Short mmCIF file of C-alpha atoms and ligand atoms in Angstrom, two decimals:
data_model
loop_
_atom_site.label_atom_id
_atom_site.label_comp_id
_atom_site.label_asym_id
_atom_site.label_seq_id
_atom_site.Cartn_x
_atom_site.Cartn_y
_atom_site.Cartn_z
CA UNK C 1 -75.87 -139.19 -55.19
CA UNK C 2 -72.25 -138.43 -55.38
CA UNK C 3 -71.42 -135.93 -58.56
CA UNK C 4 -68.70 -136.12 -61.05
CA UNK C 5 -66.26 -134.27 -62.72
CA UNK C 6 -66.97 -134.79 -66.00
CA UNK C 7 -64.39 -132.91 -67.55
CA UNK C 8 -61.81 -134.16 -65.55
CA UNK C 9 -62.29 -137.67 -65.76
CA UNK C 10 -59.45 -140.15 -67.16
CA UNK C 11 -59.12 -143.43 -68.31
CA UNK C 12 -59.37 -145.40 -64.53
CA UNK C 13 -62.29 -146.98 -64.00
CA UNK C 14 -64.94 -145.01 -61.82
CA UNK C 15 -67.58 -147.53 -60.04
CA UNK C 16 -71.17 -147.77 -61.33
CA UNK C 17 -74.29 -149.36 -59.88
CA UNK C 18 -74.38 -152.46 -61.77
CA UNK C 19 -73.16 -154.97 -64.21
CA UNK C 20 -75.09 -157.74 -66.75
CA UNK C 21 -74.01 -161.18 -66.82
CA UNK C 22 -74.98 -164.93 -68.00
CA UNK C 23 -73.84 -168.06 -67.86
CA UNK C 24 -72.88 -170.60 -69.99
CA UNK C 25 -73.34 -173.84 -68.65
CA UNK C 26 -74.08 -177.81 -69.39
CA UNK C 27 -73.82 -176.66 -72.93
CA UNK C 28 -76.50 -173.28 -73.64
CA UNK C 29 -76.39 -170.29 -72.27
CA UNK C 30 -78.95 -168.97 -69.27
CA UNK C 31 -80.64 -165.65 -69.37
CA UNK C 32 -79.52 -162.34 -68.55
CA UNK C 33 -78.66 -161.63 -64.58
CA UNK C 34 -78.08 -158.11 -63.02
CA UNK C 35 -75.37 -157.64 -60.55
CA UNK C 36 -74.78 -154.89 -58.20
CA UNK C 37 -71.27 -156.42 -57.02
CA UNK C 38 -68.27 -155.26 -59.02
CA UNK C 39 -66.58 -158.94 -58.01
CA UNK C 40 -66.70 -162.18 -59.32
CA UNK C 41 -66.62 -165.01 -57.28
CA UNK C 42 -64.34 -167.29 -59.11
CA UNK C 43 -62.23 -170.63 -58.74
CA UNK C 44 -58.61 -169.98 -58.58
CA UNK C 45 -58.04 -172.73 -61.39
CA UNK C 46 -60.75 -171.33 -63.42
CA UNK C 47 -59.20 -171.45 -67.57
CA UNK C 48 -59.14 -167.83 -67.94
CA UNK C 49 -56.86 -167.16 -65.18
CA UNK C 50 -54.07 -169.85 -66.20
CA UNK C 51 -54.17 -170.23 -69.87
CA UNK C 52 -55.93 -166.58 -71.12
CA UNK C 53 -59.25 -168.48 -72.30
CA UNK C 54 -60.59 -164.85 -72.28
CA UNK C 55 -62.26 -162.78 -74.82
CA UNK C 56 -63.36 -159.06 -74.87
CA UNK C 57 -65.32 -156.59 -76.40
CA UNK C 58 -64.66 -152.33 -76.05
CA UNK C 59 -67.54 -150.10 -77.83
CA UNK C 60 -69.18 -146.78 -76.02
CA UNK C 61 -72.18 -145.12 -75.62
CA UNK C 62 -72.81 -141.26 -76.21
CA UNK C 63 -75.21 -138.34 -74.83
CA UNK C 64 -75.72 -136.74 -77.82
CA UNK C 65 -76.87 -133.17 -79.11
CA UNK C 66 -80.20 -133.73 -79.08
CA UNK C 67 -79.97 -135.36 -75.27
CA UNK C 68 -80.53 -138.71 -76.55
CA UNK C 69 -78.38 -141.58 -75.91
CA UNK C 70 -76.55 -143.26 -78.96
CA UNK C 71 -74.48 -146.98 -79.32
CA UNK C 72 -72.40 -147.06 -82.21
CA UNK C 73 -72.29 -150.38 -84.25
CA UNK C 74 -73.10 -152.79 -81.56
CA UNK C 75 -73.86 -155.78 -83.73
CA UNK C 76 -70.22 -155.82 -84.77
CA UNK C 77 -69.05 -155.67 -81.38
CA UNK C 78 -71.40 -158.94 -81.59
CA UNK C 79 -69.89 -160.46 -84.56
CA UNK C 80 -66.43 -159.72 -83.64
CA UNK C 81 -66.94 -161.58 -80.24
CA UNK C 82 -68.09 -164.43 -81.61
CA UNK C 83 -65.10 -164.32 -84.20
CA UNK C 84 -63.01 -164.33 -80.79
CA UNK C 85 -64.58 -167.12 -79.33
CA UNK C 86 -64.46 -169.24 -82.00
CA UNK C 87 -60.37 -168.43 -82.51
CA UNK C 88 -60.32 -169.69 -78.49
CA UNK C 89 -62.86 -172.36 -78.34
CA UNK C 90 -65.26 -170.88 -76.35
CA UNK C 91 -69.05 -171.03 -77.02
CA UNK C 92 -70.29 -168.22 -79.30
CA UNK C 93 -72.76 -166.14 -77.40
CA UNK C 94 -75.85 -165.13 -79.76
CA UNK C 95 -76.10 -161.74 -81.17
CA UNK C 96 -79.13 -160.95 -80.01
CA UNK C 97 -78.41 -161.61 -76.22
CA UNK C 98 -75.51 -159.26 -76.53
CA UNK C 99 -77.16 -156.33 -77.90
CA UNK C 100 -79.79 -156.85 -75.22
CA UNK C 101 -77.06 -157.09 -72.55
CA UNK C 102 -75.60 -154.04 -73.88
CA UNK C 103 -78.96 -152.08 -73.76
CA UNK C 104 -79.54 -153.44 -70.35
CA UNK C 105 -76.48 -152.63 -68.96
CA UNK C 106 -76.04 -148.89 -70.10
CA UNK C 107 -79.90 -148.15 -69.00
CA UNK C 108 -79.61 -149.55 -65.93
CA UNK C 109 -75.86 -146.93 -65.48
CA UNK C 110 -77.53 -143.97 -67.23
CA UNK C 111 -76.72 -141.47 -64.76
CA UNK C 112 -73.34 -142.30 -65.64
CA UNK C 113 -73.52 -141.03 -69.26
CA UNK C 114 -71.57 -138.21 -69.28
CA UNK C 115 -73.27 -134.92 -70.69
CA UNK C 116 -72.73 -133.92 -74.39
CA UNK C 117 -70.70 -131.33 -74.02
CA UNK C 118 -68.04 -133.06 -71.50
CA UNK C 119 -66.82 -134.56 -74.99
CA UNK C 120 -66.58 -137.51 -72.48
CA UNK C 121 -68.50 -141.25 -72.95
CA UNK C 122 -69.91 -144.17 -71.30
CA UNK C 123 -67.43 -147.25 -72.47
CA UNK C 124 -68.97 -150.39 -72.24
CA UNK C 125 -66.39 -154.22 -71.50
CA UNK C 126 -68.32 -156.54 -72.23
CA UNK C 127 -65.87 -160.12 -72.19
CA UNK C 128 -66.19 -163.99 -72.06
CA UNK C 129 -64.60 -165.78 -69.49
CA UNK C 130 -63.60 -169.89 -69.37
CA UNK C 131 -64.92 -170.58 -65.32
CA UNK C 132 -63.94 -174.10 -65.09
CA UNK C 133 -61.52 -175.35 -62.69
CA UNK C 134 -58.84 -176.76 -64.15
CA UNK C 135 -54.95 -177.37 -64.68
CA UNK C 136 -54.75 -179.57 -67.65
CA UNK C 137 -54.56 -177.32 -70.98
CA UNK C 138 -58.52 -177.56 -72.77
CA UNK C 139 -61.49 -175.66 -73.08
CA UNK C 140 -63.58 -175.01 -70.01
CA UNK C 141 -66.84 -176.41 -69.72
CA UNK C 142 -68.44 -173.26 -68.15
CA UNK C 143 -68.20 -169.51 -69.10
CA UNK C 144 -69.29 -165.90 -68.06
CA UNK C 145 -70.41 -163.18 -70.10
CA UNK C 146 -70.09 -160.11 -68.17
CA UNK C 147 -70.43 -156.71 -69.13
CA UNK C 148 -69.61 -153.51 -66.94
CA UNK C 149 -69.58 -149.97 -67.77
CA UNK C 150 -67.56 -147.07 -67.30
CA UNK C 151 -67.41 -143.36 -67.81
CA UNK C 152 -64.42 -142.04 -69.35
CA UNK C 153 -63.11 -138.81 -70.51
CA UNK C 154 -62.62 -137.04 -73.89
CA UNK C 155 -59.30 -138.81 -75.16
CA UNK C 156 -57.93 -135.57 -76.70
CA UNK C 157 -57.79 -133.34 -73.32
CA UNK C 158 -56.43 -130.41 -75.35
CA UNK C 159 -57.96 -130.81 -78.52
CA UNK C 160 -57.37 -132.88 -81.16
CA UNK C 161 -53.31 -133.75 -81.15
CA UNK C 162 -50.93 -135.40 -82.86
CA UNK C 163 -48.38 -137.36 -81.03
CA UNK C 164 -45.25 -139.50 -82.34
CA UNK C 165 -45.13 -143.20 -82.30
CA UNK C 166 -41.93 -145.69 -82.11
CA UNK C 167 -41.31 -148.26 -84.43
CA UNK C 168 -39.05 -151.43 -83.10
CA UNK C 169 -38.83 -154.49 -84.85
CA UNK C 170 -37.69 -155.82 -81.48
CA UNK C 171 -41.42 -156.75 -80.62
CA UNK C 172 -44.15 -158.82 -82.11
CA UNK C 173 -47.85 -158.33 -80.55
CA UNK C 174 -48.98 -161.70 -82.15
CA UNK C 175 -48.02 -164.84 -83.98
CA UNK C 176 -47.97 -165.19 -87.98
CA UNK C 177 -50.77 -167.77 -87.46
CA UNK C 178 -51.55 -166.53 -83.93
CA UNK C 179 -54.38 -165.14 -82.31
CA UNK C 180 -53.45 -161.24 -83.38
CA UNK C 181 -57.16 -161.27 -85.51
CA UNK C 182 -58.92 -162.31 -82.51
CA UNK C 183 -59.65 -159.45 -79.10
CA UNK C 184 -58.23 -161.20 -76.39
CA UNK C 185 -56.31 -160.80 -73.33
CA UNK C 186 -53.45 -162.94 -74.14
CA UNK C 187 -52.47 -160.50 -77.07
CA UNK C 188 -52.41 -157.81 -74.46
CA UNK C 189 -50.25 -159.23 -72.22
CA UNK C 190 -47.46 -160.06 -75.18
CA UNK C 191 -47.97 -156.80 -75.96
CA UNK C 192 -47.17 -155.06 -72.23
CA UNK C 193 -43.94 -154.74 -72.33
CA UNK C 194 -43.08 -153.38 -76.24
CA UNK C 195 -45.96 -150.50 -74.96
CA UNK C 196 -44.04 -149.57 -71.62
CA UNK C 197 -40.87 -149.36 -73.99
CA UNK C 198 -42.61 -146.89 -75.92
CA UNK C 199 -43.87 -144.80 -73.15
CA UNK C 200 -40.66 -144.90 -71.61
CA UNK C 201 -38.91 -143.53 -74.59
CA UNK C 202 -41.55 -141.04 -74.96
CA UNK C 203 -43.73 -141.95 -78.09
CA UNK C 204 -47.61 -142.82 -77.73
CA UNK C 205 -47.25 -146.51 -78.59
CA UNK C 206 -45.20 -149.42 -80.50
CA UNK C 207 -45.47 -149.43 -84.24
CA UNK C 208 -45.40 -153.05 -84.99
CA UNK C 209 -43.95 -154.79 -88.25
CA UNK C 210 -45.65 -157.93 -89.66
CA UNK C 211 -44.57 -160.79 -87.43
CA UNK C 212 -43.64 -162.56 -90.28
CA UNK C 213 -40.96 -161.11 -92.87
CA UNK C 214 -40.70 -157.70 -90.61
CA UNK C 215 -41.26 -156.15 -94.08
CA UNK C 216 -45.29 -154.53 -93.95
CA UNK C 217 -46.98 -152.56 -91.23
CA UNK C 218 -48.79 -154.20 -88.88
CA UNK C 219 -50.56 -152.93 -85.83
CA UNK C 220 -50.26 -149.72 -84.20
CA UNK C 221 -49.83 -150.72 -80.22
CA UNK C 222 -53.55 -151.52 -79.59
CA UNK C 223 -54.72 -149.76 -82.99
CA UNK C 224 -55.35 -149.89 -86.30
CA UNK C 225 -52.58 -147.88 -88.89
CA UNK C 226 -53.81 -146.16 -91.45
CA UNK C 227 -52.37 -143.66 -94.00
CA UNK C 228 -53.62 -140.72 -96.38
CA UNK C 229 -51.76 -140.52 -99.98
CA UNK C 230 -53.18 -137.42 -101.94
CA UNK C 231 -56.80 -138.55 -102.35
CA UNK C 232 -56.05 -142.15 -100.85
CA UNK C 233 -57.14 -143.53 -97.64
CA UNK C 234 -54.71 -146.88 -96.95
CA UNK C 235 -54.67 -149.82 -94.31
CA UNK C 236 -52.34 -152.61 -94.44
CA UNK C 237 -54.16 -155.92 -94.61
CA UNK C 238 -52.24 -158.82 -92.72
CA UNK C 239 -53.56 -161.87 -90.44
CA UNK C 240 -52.17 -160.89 -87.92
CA UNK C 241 -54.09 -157.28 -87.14
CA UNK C 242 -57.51 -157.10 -85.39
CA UNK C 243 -59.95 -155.78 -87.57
CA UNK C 244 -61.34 -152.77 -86.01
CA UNK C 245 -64.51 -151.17 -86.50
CA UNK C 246 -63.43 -147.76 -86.33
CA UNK C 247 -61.13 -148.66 -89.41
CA UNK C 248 -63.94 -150.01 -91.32
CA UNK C 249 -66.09 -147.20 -90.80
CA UNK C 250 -63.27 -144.99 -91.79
CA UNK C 251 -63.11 -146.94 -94.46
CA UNK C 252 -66.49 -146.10 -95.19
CA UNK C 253 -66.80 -142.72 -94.80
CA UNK C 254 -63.59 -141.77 -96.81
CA UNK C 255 -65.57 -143.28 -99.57
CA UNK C 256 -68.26 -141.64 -99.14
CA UNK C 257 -65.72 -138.25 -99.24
CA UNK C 258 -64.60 -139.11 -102.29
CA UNK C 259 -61.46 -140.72 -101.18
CA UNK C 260 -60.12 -143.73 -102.88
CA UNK C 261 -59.94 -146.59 -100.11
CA UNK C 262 -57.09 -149.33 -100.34
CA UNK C 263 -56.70 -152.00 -97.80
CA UNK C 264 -53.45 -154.33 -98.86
CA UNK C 265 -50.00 -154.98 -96.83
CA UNK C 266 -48.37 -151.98 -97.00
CA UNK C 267 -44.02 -152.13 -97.18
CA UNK C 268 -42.83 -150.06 -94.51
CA UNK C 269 -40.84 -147.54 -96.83
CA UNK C 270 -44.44 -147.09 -98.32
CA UNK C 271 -44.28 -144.81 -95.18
CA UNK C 272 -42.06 -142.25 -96.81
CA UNK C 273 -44.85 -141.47 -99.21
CA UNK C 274 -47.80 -140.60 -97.02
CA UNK C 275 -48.84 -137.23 -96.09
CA UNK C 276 -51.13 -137.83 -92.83
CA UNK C 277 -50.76 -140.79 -90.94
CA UNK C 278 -52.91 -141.85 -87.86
CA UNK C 279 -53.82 -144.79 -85.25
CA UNK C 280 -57.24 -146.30 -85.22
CA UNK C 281 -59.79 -147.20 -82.21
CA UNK C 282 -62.83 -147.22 -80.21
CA UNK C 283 -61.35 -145.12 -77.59
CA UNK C 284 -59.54 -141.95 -79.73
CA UNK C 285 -61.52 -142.58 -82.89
CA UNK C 286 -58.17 -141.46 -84.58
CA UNK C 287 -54.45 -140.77 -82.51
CA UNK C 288 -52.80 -138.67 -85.67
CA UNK C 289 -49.60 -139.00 -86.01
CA UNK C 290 -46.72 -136.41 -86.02
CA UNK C 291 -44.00 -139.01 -87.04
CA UNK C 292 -42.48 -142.46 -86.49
CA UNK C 293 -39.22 -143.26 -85.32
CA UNK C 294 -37.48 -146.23 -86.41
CA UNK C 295 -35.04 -146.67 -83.33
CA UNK C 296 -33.23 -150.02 -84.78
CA UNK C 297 -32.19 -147.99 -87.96
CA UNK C 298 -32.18 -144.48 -86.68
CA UNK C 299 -34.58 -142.89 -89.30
CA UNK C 300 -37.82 -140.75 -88.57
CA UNK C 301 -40.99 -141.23 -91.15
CA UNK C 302 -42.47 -137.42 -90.56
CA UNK C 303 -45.91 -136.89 -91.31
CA UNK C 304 -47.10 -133.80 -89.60
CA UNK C 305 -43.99 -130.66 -89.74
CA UNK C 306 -46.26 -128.42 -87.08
CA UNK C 307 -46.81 -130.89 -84.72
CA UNK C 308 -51.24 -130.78 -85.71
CA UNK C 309 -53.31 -133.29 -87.34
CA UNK C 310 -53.40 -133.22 -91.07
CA UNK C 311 -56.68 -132.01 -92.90
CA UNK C 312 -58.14 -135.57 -93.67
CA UNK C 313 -57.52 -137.11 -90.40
CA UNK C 314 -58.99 -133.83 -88.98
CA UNK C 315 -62.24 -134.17 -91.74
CA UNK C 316 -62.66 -137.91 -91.12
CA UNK C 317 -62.63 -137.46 -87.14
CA UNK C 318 -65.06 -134.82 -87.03
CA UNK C 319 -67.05 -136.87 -89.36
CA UNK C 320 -67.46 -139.71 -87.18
CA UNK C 321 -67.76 -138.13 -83.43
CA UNK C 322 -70.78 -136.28 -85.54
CA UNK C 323 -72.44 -139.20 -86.49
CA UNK C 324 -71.49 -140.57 -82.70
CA UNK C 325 -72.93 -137.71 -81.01
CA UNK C 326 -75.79 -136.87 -83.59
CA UNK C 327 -74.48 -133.86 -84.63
CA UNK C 328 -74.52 -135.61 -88.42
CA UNK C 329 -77.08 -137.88 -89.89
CA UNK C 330 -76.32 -141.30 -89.59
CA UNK C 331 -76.15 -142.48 -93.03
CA UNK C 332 -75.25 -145.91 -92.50
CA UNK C 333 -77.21 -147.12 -90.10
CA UNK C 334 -75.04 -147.05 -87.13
CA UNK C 335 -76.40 -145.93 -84.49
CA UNK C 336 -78.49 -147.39 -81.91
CA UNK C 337 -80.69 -144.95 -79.85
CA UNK C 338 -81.29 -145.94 -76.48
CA UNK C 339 -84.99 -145.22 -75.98
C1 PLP B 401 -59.89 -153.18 -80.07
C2 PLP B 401 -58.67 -153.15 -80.91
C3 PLP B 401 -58.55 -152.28 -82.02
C4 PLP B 401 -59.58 -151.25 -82.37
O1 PLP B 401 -60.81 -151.80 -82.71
P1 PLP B 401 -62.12 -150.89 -82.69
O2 PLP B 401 -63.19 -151.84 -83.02
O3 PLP B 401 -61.95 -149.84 -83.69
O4 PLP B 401 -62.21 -150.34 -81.30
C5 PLP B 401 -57.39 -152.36 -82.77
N1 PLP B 401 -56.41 -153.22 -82.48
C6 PLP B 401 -56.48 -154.06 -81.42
C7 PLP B 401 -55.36 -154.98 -81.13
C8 PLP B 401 -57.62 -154.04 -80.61
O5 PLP B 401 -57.67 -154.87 -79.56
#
């Protein structure tokens, strides 16, 4: 058995032994199948290649304290894919077969759970795919679920950092009435070329205004924005941001600190008034951040003066990799343990 770095592993994908899928086909889907073959064998005019009929899901599992192997929030991973398919018109796949998949699939690639003190994680892809051949624009008739797993590395390789995000109003991610509420791939792809901008210029990812009025804060590249005010956690709400779980359970928890929680759109000089500001997601838990620049107006929203994470985004991150790696008890019910 080859033996891996653990601490210096990224975010490429490194091979593991084998993958859960099912079918969807003359209207139900089959049962669970396990595949050791990291391919698909799939017809070139197959919908998801041509017109995006693609859905995904991104969640991880964790080695924690105690040795034991924890899933956080699975059933809304669940939820949230069927919200997806629905947007798309693909066939909702049941709850219960995904959280069964999901068990499956990181069982069967337990070796690849990296240990708890790595700081790394297993992520787990689970995603729907439209496998009918065809070139007229509809709904396919047949679909894969597939889910694969991957190891990947702490996301903060130095610690927990604060980097600097660009804000361009040169870029939408999604429609007003698009598909931005839904996980697919067809958001990523608009979304490709406002993120190499940002790299390019140096910043950690596009700040995105709403799509409509170009007035409220929107997404955060692939994350959720959030702010701290004083005592007051705050996410803009808008239709056209993905609602993330890792926001929710921020959400959450900031409650349960005694925080005051608002969720509403958010102006963009409402930025001048926060103290901490940070990105949202499954694979930093929070990106703080140190400022945004406004390149089409020339002005810099600061949030962070030294360059480090302020003192709520540091308490609410620590809060939730504890209840992820069972270092705190999960009070809400959100872990799965892998028995
Ligand atoms: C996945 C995703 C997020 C984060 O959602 P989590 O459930 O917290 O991982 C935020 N925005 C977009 C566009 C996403 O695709």
């Amino acid at each position: 058995m080859e033996t891996i770095d653990w601490k210096n592993i990224g975010f490429g994908y490194i091979p593991t032994d084998h993958n859960v899928r099912c079918t969807f086909t003359n209207g139900a889907w089959g049962e669970l199948r396990t595949h050791d073959d990291a391919y698909l064998n799939l017809h070139m005019a197959a919908s998801c290649l041509h017109y995006a009929q693609e859905a995904f899901e991104g969640l991880k599992a964790f080695r924690g304290v105690d040795g034991k192997i924890r899933i956080f929030r699975m059933e809304e991973n669940a939820k949230r894919l069927q919200d997806s398919c629905k947007g798309i018109m693909m066939p909702e796949l049941p709850i219960d077969k995904f959280k069964e998949a999901i068990l499956k699939v990181v069982k069967l690639n337990e070796r690849f759970i990296p240990p708890y003190e790595s700081g790394a994680s297993l992520y787990i892809r689970p995603m729907i795919i439209g496998t009918t051949a065809l070139v007229g624009v509809k709904p396919a008739n047949e679909y894969e679920f597939i889910v694969f797993v991957t190891p990947v590395g702490p996301y903060f390789k130095g610690g927990f950092q604060a980097t600097p995000f660009m804000l361009s109003r040169k870029y939408d991610r999604a429609a007003p009435l698009g598909t931005g509420m839904y996980k697919i791939g067809g958001n990523y792809a608009s979304g490709m070329a406002a993120g190499v901008h940002a790299h390019e210029m140096g910043y950690s990812a596009i700040f995105y205004l709403d799509p409509k009025e170009k007035k409220y804060i929107d997404e955060c590249g692939a994350a959720n924005f959030f702010g701290i005010k004083g005592n007051t956690y705050l996410t803009p709400k808008s239709s056209s941001i993905l609602p993330s779980i890792t926001n929710r359970s921020l959400m959450t928890l900031a409650k349960d600190l005694g925080m005051t929680v608002e969720h509403r759109p958010i102006a963009v000089e409402e930025l001048e008034t926060l103290d901490e500001a940070g990105a949202c997601g499954t694979a930093a838990v929070i990106s703080p951040i140190t400022k945004i620049d406004d390149i089409d107006y020339g002005h810099s929203y600061v949030f962070s003066h030294d360059g480090k994470p302020g003192p709520k985004c540091t308490e609410l991150y620590n809060h939730l990799r504890g209840i992820q790696y069972g270092e705190k008890a999960d009070k809400f019910g959100w872990i799965t343990i892998v028995e």
